[in-house]
């Protein structure tokens, strides 16, 4: 099956097999894989060594097909499947925008599925076969979300995605916190889904046609168009984790098994980005600069919020979850900026900002998956998620540590890796904001660049904390001495993602061209100029700015090599191992290292307004001094709990109707009948 | 070829610049000054010692000095200190240069955390904190330059400046002050950090180097001096680009003139830095945010002055 797919993937360019059909075959293949596991529900061997690798091959073929489609910049393909309800067939469409996100899904999915093949252990939580089914349904539904061309199929796939991921999140359902996190996730997913549904309802514009084609043609008044945009922003923002709809993210991501966290953070959040792009750039035919400004502001705020909260976390997966909020914020900043430029008739700069957002989506799917998977390996090796009980793993788990270092440097936005490329492109597009033809925007928006610089530098701080506390220093617990490195399948999955980070970092031209195929379609021909060779990328004009990850990498490696050889030849390479010096202090214990709390301290000090802190400080006379700090999201009490209380009150009021006696219910029926009769007569 | 000459000059001259600053400082503080070659002697001594490395140190710890040195040398190849015709300059504009410096900073911080001593991690935390406070200010400075000359690529900025011979825009003054403040913070100078301190608890940069010895320490120190040199050269390219051999003027004479101009500028800048450092006291670490926020606000002020005065933006 797999070999067949692969061959047909290659011949597709030769005999022009529709790419859409190939993609659907892969989707069907995933479903079959998921069901196949049910034949031997408790056999980990079948699931791990056969089904997940085959799923990874499916991902790889999706990436190949989407990549070929983008490279050839083909015209969009449509297809109508006679499935679903009688008069509502499934409409599917593959264009460059969906191909880009399928490419993302394929590339990240390949690494995650390969890792998952080595990750799941038997006897923990849900049976392996069931996990395999949920996992592949999740993958398939995300692909369908991206391919859907009518609101009906979109919503079906969207809900399938939410439900399958809910079951995956709660795979260890015996733990109460995980059930609670899963419930919160399900709730937020559905609040978002309602908004999206309403958004589609607005966008059909009275025609009652729910295909995307009809929506493109619908003419909406500015008011209704803005209503649709806002609904989409709330709906997709809730899925993406945009502040203030982010509360589920730091709960659900840590609860899920690591490959699932990686999948959710790396790919699922991007389906929300896709939905937002589809609606604001494709389906809605009018756009206003206020939308862009709103999105920009929300994006920057989310990014800052995520970065600040990530810096004070003490649980490694929560830290990464907050970092996802930050990255989603950066992506939305890019989209907002693109909207702003586009509505002000500066399509070239819009293309630049949009390319930055697209490439950052792809980058984030690579490095965030990589880091989530690495935490999975750490979790397996140590059974610890708390940063306060880790440390020194670079010596016990050299493979994971090395590959995670690539991800860490990439997510910290450092050249020559991929994270820097997209952030650099976004900063470049910020440079043109003084040209916006609005008196205040052209002064305010440039400050966004400073905010972005702060965010990127903060994320470097967060990542130094993440990597330093887990992998460097002394082990904070004695049990860490038994930690073992990841198995070969896990290493392969991590290696694939790390390779992606490096490859995009030094050859961003490839993804820039792919993003150009997207921006060319959605912005009416505008794309980032590719006057760039294999060496450098040039966003607007060569005289303005250029960047080359390849030269930087080669330069650093070259100088390091030469320096090393020179030092060896001209001086010497003698070295002896001793105890650490530590200013001559004779006692050294792991507890004297800076802790995760300690690394969060400057942030708590500076950005205190963001947190709700409860501190318990020891008094000087305490025999057993204890320092405890509890940090909470301010929005939780300011927004979520009042809303929950309001809903509870409403429900209580509705509960008054339920007397529990049959006679009362009969009375209700009777009254209803009478009211209806009044209307009819 | 000149590219390599420039890099070689940078590598050679950077410790001298450091030595010049300490000499000036010593004079101003009425101490007898060390000779100018003191930095070289130090390096020579360190290279000949046996390296003592902690038992638990990983490859990251031992590799970081080389990476630091590599990034700083590469940065020196990108910054137009003598001439603007640099083949490497296309690899990174000024924003990417900030990124390159950030790479060095992250590596050093990670290396400082590697052994797990109390001072190392403390230094790493503080260094990263200064880093994320300084970067917005630095970016706003570059934004100013971009608004003036329509480029973030340093050689193009210098060329553009040479081609125009305009009067100095008022926004430049704000940006220049902000830049000097960031330079002091990023290079571990007073008032943020004291390079000559022996008090571990007040250290930032030095605390991260405590575990390094011999050739590793030598490379880190050399990289630090190169970083200061690079920052100074970025400053010259942004605010004092006189004398840099511009496009098409890279014969022998302009380059010799450029070397002379560079030496003159470094001499003055070194003395000025020493003066600033002698006149100011080290700030408490908690005051660092205020200091860098001021730098940021100055740069923003420059930006607003530029936009409000409505100077021509030719991007």
Tab-separated table of C-alpha atoms in Angstrom, chain B residues 38-154:
chain	number	residue	atom	x	y	z
B	38	UNK	CA	48.912	43.893	28.651
B	39	UNK	CA	45.950	42.204	26.948
B	40	UNK	CA	48.235	40.382	24.523
B	41	UNK	CA	50.496	39.180	27.329
B	42	UNK	CA	47.450	37.937	29.160
B	43	UNK	CA	46.267	36.017	26.130
B	44	UNK	CA	49.731	34.575	25.559
B	45	UNK	CA	49.943	33.431	29.152
B	46	UNK	CA	46.508	31.853	29.042
B	47	UNK	CA	47.190	30.001	25.807
B	48	UNK	CA	50.248	28.377	27.318
B	49	UNK	CA	48.587	27.140	30.457
B	50	UNK	CA	47.004	23.727	30.831
B	51	UNK	CA	43.249	23.910	30.768
B	52	UNK	CA	41.534	22.808	33.955
B	53	UNK	CA	38.020	21.675	33.157
B	54	UNK	CA	35.422	20.547	35.657
B	55	UNK	CA	34.802	16.810	35.722
B	56	UNK	CA	31.193	17.123	34.682
B	57	UNK	CA	31.703	19.657	31.918
B	58	UNK	CA	30.113	18.564	28.673
B	59	UNK	CA	31.200	19.241	25.132
B	60	UNK	CA	28.962	22.299	25.122
B	61	UNK	CA	31.162	23.875	27.781
B	62	UNK	CA	34.376	23.191	25.910
B	63	UNK	CA	32.989	24.102	22.504
B	64	UNK	CA	31.422	27.415	23.486
B	65	UNK	CA	34.665	29.477	23.519
B	66	UNK	CA	35.271	28.478	19.915
B	67	UNK	CA	31.686	29.286	18.944
B	68	UNK	CA	31.935	32.687	20.639
B	69	UNK	CA	35.162	33.466	18.891
B	70	UNK	CA	33.713	32.228	15.596
B	71	UNK	CA	30.592	34.380	15.774
B	72	UNK	CA	32.552	37.477	16.727
B	73	UNK	CA	35.090	37.018	13.942
B	74	UNK	CA	32.251	36.480	11.495
B	75	UNK	CA	30.558	39.617	12.758
B	76	UNK	CA	33.811	41.507	12.216
B	77	UNK	CA	33.753	40.298	8.616
B	78	UNK	CA	30.261	41.715	8.130
B	79	UNK	CA	30.674	45.101	9.794
B	80	UNK	CA	32.256	47.699	7.517
B	81	UNK	CA	35.048	48.930	9.751
B	82	UNK	CA	37.391	49.872	6.905
B	83	UNK	CA	35.642	49.429	3.574
B	84	UNK	CA	32.118	48.847	2.362
B	85	UNK	CA	32.989	46.441	-0.436
B	86	UNK	CA	32.645	43.331	1.675
B	87	UNK	CA	31.615	40.041	0.090
B	88	UNK	CA	30.472	38.711	3.475
B	89	UNK	CA	28.352	41.738	4.280
B	90	UNK	CA	25.439	40.420	2.237
B	91	UNK	CA	25.112	37.535	4.662
B	92	UNK	CA	23.581	39.651	7.385
B	93	UNK	CA	22.131	43.093	7.784
B	94	UNK	CA	22.248	44.917	11.091
B	95	UNK	CA	19.216	43.044	12.429
B	96	UNK	CA	20.813	39.731	11.617
B	97	UNK	CA	23.947	40.984	13.354
B	98	UNK	CA	21.947	41.480	16.536
B	99	UNK	CA	20.809	37.900	16.050
B	100	UNK	CA	24.387	36.774	15.680
B	101	UNK	CA	25.332	38.475	18.925
B	102	UNK	CA	22.313	36.846	20.562
B	103	UNK	CA	23.581	33.451	19.402
B	104	UNK	CA	26.868	34.127	21.140
B	105	UNK	CA	25.068	35.256	24.271
B	106	UNK	CA	22.861	32.173	24.411
B	107	UNK	CA	25.818	29.853	23.940
B	108	UNK	CA	27.776	31.540	26.705
B	109	UNK	CA	24.782	31.414	29.046
B	110	UNK	CA	24.202	27.742	28.345
B	111	UNK	CA	27.876	27.005	28.905
B	112	UNK	CA	27.725	28.883	32.196
B	113	UNK	CA	24.863	26.649	33.299
B	114	UNK	CA	26.602	23.484	32.194
B	115	UNK	CA	28.604	22.720	35.309
B	116	UNK	CA	25.853	23.722	37.666
B	117	UNK	CA	27.687	26.078	39.991
B	118	UNK	CA	25.730	28.746	41.802
B	119	UNK	CA	27.556	31.701	40.263
B	120	UNK	CA	27.455	30.380	36.717
B	121	UNK	CA	23.692	30.038	36.569
B	122	UNK	CA	23.257	33.387	38.301
B	123	UNK	CA	25.448	35.059	35.706
B	124	UNK	CA	23.596	33.359	32.871
B	125	UNK	CA	20.254	34.530	34.179
B	126	UNK	CA	21.435	38.122	34.506
B	127	UNK	CA	23.138	38.146	31.130
B	128	UNK	CA	19.998	36.906	29.387
B	129	UNK	CA	17.962	39.492	31.261
B	130	UNK	CA	20.188	42.348	30.112
B	131	UNK	CA	19.973	40.852	26.641
B	132	UNK	CA	16.231	40.920	26.330
B	133	UNK	CA	16.069	44.424	27.761
B	134	UNK	CA	18.710	45.757	25.399
B	135	UNK	CA	17.425	44.274	22.162
B	136	UNK	CA	14.291	46.439	21.738
B	137	UNK	CA	16.372	49.580	22.225
B	138	UNK	CA	18.949	48.410	19.742
B	139	UNK	CA	16.273	47.597	17.204
B	140	UNK	CA	14.753	51.050	17.559
B	141	UNK	CA	18.189	52.556	16.898
B	142	UNK	CA	18.386	50.546	13.698
B	143	UNK	CA	14.863	51.618	12.817
B	144	UNK	CA	16.054	55.203	12.988
B	145	UNK	CA	18.910	54.436	10.649
B	146	UNK	CA	16.556	52.664	8.285
B	147	UNK	CA	14.235	55.644	8.174
B	148	UNK	CA	17.138	57.927	7.338
B	149	UNK	CA	18.957	55.865	4.749
B	150	UNK	CA	16.460	53.223	3.652
B	151	UNK	CA	18.596	50.243	4.490
B	152	UNK	CA	19.499	48.031	7.402
B	153	UNK	CA	22.576	46.730	5.685
B	154	UNK	CA	25.550	48.492	7.252
